[in-house]
Amino acid sequence: MLCTPPQPIHPSRRPRPRPLCPPPRCSSDAQPSPPPPSTAAAGGIRRLVLPPEGRAKLDPRPDRDFYAFPRLVTHVDDGFIATLTDLYRERLRAGWDVLDLMSSWVSHLPPEVQFRRVVGHGLNAQELSKNPRLDYFFVKDLNKEQQLEFESGSFDAVLCTVSVQYLQSPEKVFAEIFRVLKPGGVCIVSFSNRMFYEKAISAWREGTAYSRVQLVTQYFQCVEGFTQPEVIRKLPSSAGGSSSSPLDAVMRLFGMSSSDPFYAVISYRNFKPM
């Protein structure tokens, strides 16, 4: 039996593919499309916050050399320390595992709260060895190597006090913070207006109080999975308030203050516990 060969379909008679959905109608008040969701995996870096020039320091020497000699002093005033300790008292819980990054001879933790362990990190072993709250510590230059030698999900809290301004690769450090935090774990980054000027990065040195808060906020936001950062400020009394001394009035006149402003940026891994 002979079969008739199939006949070619004329191009004008080919079926057209059907759209999956109707084409959108034009409208003068149409809203712009929302940006596509991030494709970065949890803990991945979504974008770089700093340009190369923003990471530069005036003193190019290795940080280990700069911190070779111990500095057994506090770098902020008593008011700042009291505010920070109260914040820790509010946000941290007894029995937690705590990592104190870029620490020194004091951690400002509430003395009455007993944690399961407190691990310290810094650049000077002599300073860290004198910190009574540390169960143990390690020395590491986070501007040379950002990986933390801990298993994922090791800590309930990661703290960083008056030191974030020295990080030249903050995106990688904050990604590591996310990794070592337990789900629901908290990271508290606190700072003031003081710094070792020659060792702070350019983006921090040349910034304002507002831009520095935004910078730390972006450090959290650049890592997929951190909750929306919460900002806490406690500033010195305004010039309209009562002056405790003529010196206070003179310092405020020149935009200065006799007490340190307090800033903290707080974020959680994945979710904020109730």
CSV table of C-alpha atoms in Angstrom, one decimal:
chain,number,residue,atom,x,y,z
A,1,MET,CA,0.0,0.0,0.0
A,2,LEU,CA,1.4,3.4,-1.0
A,3,CYS,CA,1.4,6.2,1.5
A,4,THR,CA,1.1,9.8,0.4
A,5,PRO,CA,4.1,11.8,1.7
A,6,PRO,CA,3.3,14.6,4.2
A,7,GLN,CA,2.8,17.9,2.5
A,8,PRO,CA,4.8,20.9,3.8
A,9,ILE,CA,2.7,23.5,5.7
A,10,HIS,CA,2.7,26.9,4.0
A,11,PRO,CA,4.3,29.5,6.4
A,12,SER,CA,1.1,31.6,6.4
A,13,ARG,CA,-0.8,28.5,7.6
A,14,ARG,CA,1.5,27.5,10.5
A,15,PRO,CA,-0.2,27.7,14.0
A,16,ARG,CA,1.1,30.6,16.0
A,17,PRO,CA,2.3,29.8,19.6
A,18,ARG,CA,-0.2,31.0,22.2
A,19,PRO,CA,1.0,33.3,24.9
A,20,LEU,CA,1.1,31.9,28.5
A,21,CYS,CA,-0.8,35.0,29.7
A,22,PRO,CA,-2.6,37.9,28.0
A,23,PRO,CA,-0.3,40.8,27.1
A,24,PRO,CA,-0.4,43.7,29.6
A,25,ARG,CA,-2.6,46.7,28.8
A,26,CYS,CA,-1.0,50.0,28.6
A,27,SER,CA,-2.0,52.4,31.4
A,28,SER,CA,-0.8,55.9,32.2
A,29,ASP,CA,-0.7,55.2,35.9
A,30,ALA,CA,0.9,51.7,35.7
A,31,GLN,CA,3.3,51.0,38.6
A,32,PRO,CA,6.9,50.0,37.8
A,33,SER,CA,7.7,46.3,38.1
A,34,PRO,CA,9.3,45.3,41.4
A,35,PRO,CA,12.9,44.4,41.3
A,36,PRO,CA,13.6,40.6,40.9
A,37,PRO,CA,14.2,38.8,44.1
A,38,SER,CA,17.8,38.1,45.0
A,39,THR,CA,19.2,34.9,43.7
A,40,ALA,CA,21.9,34.7,46.3
A,41,ALA,CA,21.7,31.7,48.6
A,42,ALA,CA,21.3,32.4,52.3
A,43,GLY,CA,24.5,33.8,53.6
A,44,GLY,CA,25.7,34.7,50.2
A,45,ILE,CA,27.0,38.2,49.3
A,46,ARG,CA,24.4,39.9,47.2
A,47,ARG,CA,26.5,42.9,46.2
A,48,LEU,CA,29.7,44.8,47.2
A,49,VAL,CA,29.1,47.8,49.4
A,50,LEU,CA,32.5,49.5,49.2
A,51,PRO,CA,34.4,50.6,46.1
A,52,PRO,CA,38.2,49.9,46.1
A,53,GLU,CA,39.0,53.5,47.2
A,54,GLY,CA,36.5,53.2,50.1
A,55,ARG,CA,38.5,50.4,51.6
A,56,ALA,CA,41.8,52.3,51.7
A,57,LYS,CA,43.7,53.2,54.9
A,58,LEU,CA,46.1,56.1,55.5
A,59,ASP,CA,48.5,53.7,57.3
A,60,PRO,CA,49.2,50.8,54.9
A,61,ARG,CA,51.2,48.8,57.5
A,62,PRO,CA,49.8,45.4,58.5
A,63,ASP,CA,47.3,45.7,61.3
A,64,ARG,CA,49.2,43.1,63.3
A,65,ASP,CA,52.1,45.5,63.5
A,66,PHE,CA,49.9,48.4,64.5
A,67,TYR,CA,48.4,46.4,67.4
A,68,ALA,CA,51.6,44.7,68.4
A,69,PHE,CA,51.7,46.5,71.8
A,70,PRO,CA,48.7,46.1,74.2
A,71,ARG,CA,46.5,49.1,74.8
A,72,LEU,CA,44.8,48.4,78.2
A,73,VAL,CA,42.5,51.4,77.9
A,74,THR,CA,38.8,51.9,77.0
A,75,HIS,CA,38.2,53.7,73.8
A,76,VAL,CA,34.8,55.1,74.7
A,77,ASP,CA,33.4,56.9,77.8
A,78,ASP,CA,31.5,55.5,80.7
A,79,GLY,CA,28.2,56.6,79.3
A,80,PHE,CA,28.7,54.7,76.1
A,81,ILE,CA,29.8,51.6,78.0
A,82,ALA,CA,26.8,51.7,80.3
A,83,THR,CA,24.4,52.0,77.4
A,84,LEU,CA,26.1,49.1,75.6
A,85,THR,CA,26.0,46.9,78.7
A,86,ASP,CA,22.3,47.6,79.1
A,87,LEU,CA,21.7,46.7,75.5
A,88,TYR,CA,23.5,43.4,76.0
A,89,ARG,CA,21.4,42.8,79.1
A,90,GLU,CA,18.3,43.3,77.1
A,91,ARG,CA,19.2,41.3,74.0
A,92,LEU,CA,21.4,38.5,75.2
A,93,ARG,CA,20.4,35.5,77.3
A,94,ALA,CA,22.1,33.4,79.9
A,95,GLY,CA,23.4,30.1,78.6
A,96,TRP,CA,24.2,31.5,75.2
A,97,ASP,CA,27.3,30.9,73.1
A,98,VAL,CA,28.8,34.4,72.3
A,99,LEU,CA,31.5,35.4,69.9
A,100,ASP,CA,33.1,38.8,70.7
A,101,LEU,CA,34.8,39.9,67.4
A,102,MET,CA,37.6,42.4,67.3
A,103,SER,CA,37.7,42.4,71.1
A,104,SER,CA,40.2,43.5,73.7
A,105,TRP,CA,40.8,43.3,77.4
A,106,VAL,CA,37.1,44.0,78.3
A,107,SER,CA,33.9,42.9,76.6
A,108,HIS,CA,31.3,45.1,78.5
A,109,LEU,CA,29.0,42.1,79.1
A,110,PRO,CA,26.6,42.2,82.0
A,111,PRO,CA,28.5,40.8,85.0
A,112,GLU,CA,25.4,39.0,86.4
A,113,VAL,CA,24.6,37.1,83.2
A,114,GLN,CA,26.4,33.7,82.8
A,115,PHE,CA,26.9,32.6,79.3
A,116,ARG,CA,27.7,29.0,78.2
A,117,ARG,CA,30.9,30.3,76.6
A,118,VAL,CA,32.4,33.5,75.4
A,119,VAL,CA,34.9,33.3,72.6
A,120,GLY,CA,37.1,36.4,72.0
A,121,HIS,CA,38.9,37.5,68.8
A,122,GLY,CA,41.4,40.2,68.3
A,123,LEU,CA,44.9,41.2,67.2
A,124,ASN,CA,46.7,41.3,70.5
A,125,ALA,CA,47.0,38.2,72.6
A,126,GLN,CA,48.1,40.1,75.7
A,127,GLU,CA,45.0,42.2,75.7
A,128,LEU,CA,42.7,39.2,75.1
A,129,SER,CA,44.4,37.2,77.9
A,130,LYS,CA,43.4,39.8,80.4
A,131,ASN,CA,39.7,39.8,79.5
A,132,PRO,CA,38.0,38.0,82.4
A,133,ARG,CA,34.9,37.1,80.4
A,134,LEU,CA,36.6,35.1,77.7
A,135,ASP,CA,36.6,31.3,78.0
A,136,TYR,CA,39.2,31.3,75.2
A,137,PHE,CA,40.4,33.5,72.4
A,138,PHE,CA,42.1,33.5,69.0
A,139,VAL,CA,44.2,36.1,67.1
A,140,LYS,CA,43.4,36.7,63.5
A,141,ASP,CA,43.7,39.6,61.0
A,142,LEU,CA,40.3,39.8,59.4
A,143,ASN,CA,41.7,42.2,56.7
A,144,LYS,CA,43.9,39.3,55.6
A,145,GLU,CA,41.7,36.3,56.1
A,146,GLN,CA,38.0,36.5,56.7
A,147,GLN,CA,37.1,32.8,57.3
A,148,LEU,CA,36.3,32.0,60.9
A,149,GLU,CA,37.4,28.5,62.1
A,150,PHE,CA,34.0,27.5,63.5
A,151,GLU,CA,31.3,25.2,62.3
A,152,SER,CA,28.2,26.8,60.9
A,153,GLY,CA,25.5,27.7,63.5
A,154,SER,CA,28.0,27.8,66.4
A,155,PHE,CA,26.9,31.0,68.2
A,156,ASP,CA,23.7,32.6,69.5
A,157,ALA,CA,25.3,36.1,69.3
A,158,VAL,CA,28.1,37.8,67.6
A,159,LEU,CA,29.3,41.2,69.0
A,160,CYS,CA,31.5,43.8,67.5
A,161,THR,CA,32.3,46.9,69.6
A,162,VAL,CA,33.9,50.1,68.3
A,163,SER,CA,35.9,48.2,65.6
A,164,VAL,CA,33.8,47.9,62.5
A,165,GLN,CA,35.4,51.0,61.0
A,166,TYR,CA,38.7,49.0,60.5
A,167,LEU,CA,37.2,46.3,58.2
A,168,GLN,CA,38.4,46.4,54.6
A,169,SER,CA,36.4,43.4,53.5
A,170,PRO,CA,33.2,43.9,55.5
A,171,GLU,CA,31.0,42.0,53.1
A,172,LYS,CA,33.0,38.8,53.6
A,173,VAL,CA,33.2,39.3,57.3
A,174,PHE,CA,29.5,39.8,57.7
A,175,ALA,CA,28.9,36.7,55.5
A,176,GLU,CA,31.0,34.7,57.9
A,177,ILE,CA,29.1,36.2,60.9
A,178,PHE,CA,25.9,35.0,59.2
A,179,ARG,CA,27.4,31.5,58.8
A,180,VAL,CA,28.5,31.0,62.4
A,181,LEU,CA,25.3,32.3,63.8
A,182,LYS,CA,22.5,29.9,64.8
A,183,PRO,CA,19.1,30.5,63.1
A,184,GLY,CA,17.6,33.4,65.0
A,185,GLY,CA,21.0,34.4,66.3
A,186,VAL,CA,21.7,38.1,66.8
A,187,CYS,CA,24.6,40.3,65.7
A,188,ILE,CA,25.1,43.6,67.5
A,189,VAL,CA,27.6,46.1,66.0
A,190,SER,CA,28.2,49.2,68.2
A,191,PHE,CA,30.3,52.3,67.5
A,192,SER,CA,30.8,55.9,68.3
A,193,ASN,CA,32.7,58.8,66.7
A,194,ARG,CA,36.1,57.7,67.9
A,195,MET,CA,38.7,55.8,65.8
A,196,PHE,CA,42.3,55.3,65.1
A,197,TYR,CA,42.1,57.7,62.2
A,198,GLU,CA,45.0,56.3,60.2
A,199,LYS,CA,43.6,52.7,60.4
A,200,ALA,CA,40.0,53.5,59.6
A,201,ILE,CA,38.9,52.9,56.1
A,202,SER,CA,38.3,55.9,53.8
A,203,ALA,CA,34.5,55.4,53.6
A,204,TRP,CA,34.4,55.7,57.4
A,205,ARG,CA,36.9,58.6,57.8
A,206,GLU,CA,35.2,60.7,55.3
A,207,GLY,CA,31.7,60.0,56.3
A,208,THR,CA,29.2,61.6,58.7
A,209,ALA,CA,27.4,60.0,61.7
A,210,TYR,CA,24.4,59.3,59.4
A,211,SER,CA,26.5,57.8,56.6
A,212,ARG,CA,28.3,55.5,59.0
A,213,VAL,CA,25.0,54.2,60.4
A,214,GLN,CA,23.9,53.6,56.8
A,215,LEU,CA,27.2,51.9,56.0
A,216,VAL,CA,26.8,49.3,58.7
A,217,THR,CA,23.2,48.8,57.7
A,218,GLN,CA,24.3,48.0,54.2
A,219,TYR,CA,26.9,45.6,55.5
A,220,PHE,CA,24.0,43.5,56.9
A,221,GLN,CA,21.8,44.1,53.8
A,222,CYS,CA,24.5,42.9,51.4
A,223,VAL,CA,24.3,39.4,52.9
A,224,GLU,CA,21.3,37.3,52.0
A,225,GLY,CA,19.3,36.2,55.0
A,226,PHE,CA,19.9,38.9,57.6
A,227,THR,CA,16.7,40.5,58.9
A,228,GLN,CA,16.1,44.2,58.3
A,229,PRO,CA,18.7,46.0,60.5
A,230,GLU,CA,17.5,47.9,63.6
A,231,VAL,CA,19.3,51.1,64.5
A,232,ILE,CA,19.6,52.4,68.1
A,233,ARG,CA,21.0,55.9,68.8
A,234,LYS,CA,21.7,57.6,72.0
A,235,LEU,CA,23.1,61.1,71.4
A,236,PRO,CA,24.4,63.7,73.8
A,237,SER,CA,22.0,66.4,75.0
A,238,SER,CA,21.2,69.0,72.4
A,239,ALA,CA,22.3,72.6,72.7
A,240,GLY,CA,18.8,73.5,73.8
A,241,GLY,CA,19.1,71.5,77.0
A,242,SER,CA,20.7,72.6,80.3
A,243,SER,CA,24.5,72.7,80.3
A,244,SER,CA,26.3,71.0,83.1
A,245,SER,CA,29.3,73.2,82.7
A,246,PRO,CA,30.6,76.1,80.5
A,247,LEU,CA,32.9,73.7,78.8
A,248,ASP,CA,29.9,71.6,77.5
A,249,ALA,CA,28.4,74.7,76.0
A,250,VAL,CA,31.6,75.7,74.3
A,251,MET,CA,32.1,72.2,72.9
A,252,ARG,CA,28.5,72.1,71.5
A,253,LEU,CA,29.1,75.5,69.9
A,254,PHE,CA,31.8,73.9,67.8
A,255,GLY,CA,29.8,70.8,67.0
A,256,MET,CA,31.6,68.8,69.7
A,257,SER,CA,30.4,67.0,72.8
A,258,SER,CA,31.9,66.1,76.1
A,259,SER,CA,30.2,62.6,75.9
A,260,ASP,CA,30.4,59.9,73.2
A,261,PRO,CA,27.4,59.4,71.0
A,262,PHE,CA,26.1,55.8,71.0
A,263,TYR,CA,25.1,53.9,67.8
A,264,ALA,CA,24.2,50.2,67.4
A,265,VAL,CA,23.0,48.3,64.4
A,266,ILE,CA,21.3,45.0,65.1
A,267,SER,CA,20.3,42.2,62.8
A,268,TYR,CA,19.3,38.5,63.1
A,269,ARG,CA,20.0,35.4,61.1
A,270,ASN,CA,16.8,34.5,59.2
A,271,PHE,CA,14.3,35.7,61.8
A,272,LYS,CA,14.0,37.7,65.0
A,273,PRO,CA,12.9,35.4,67.9
A,274,MET,CA,9.7,36.4,69.7
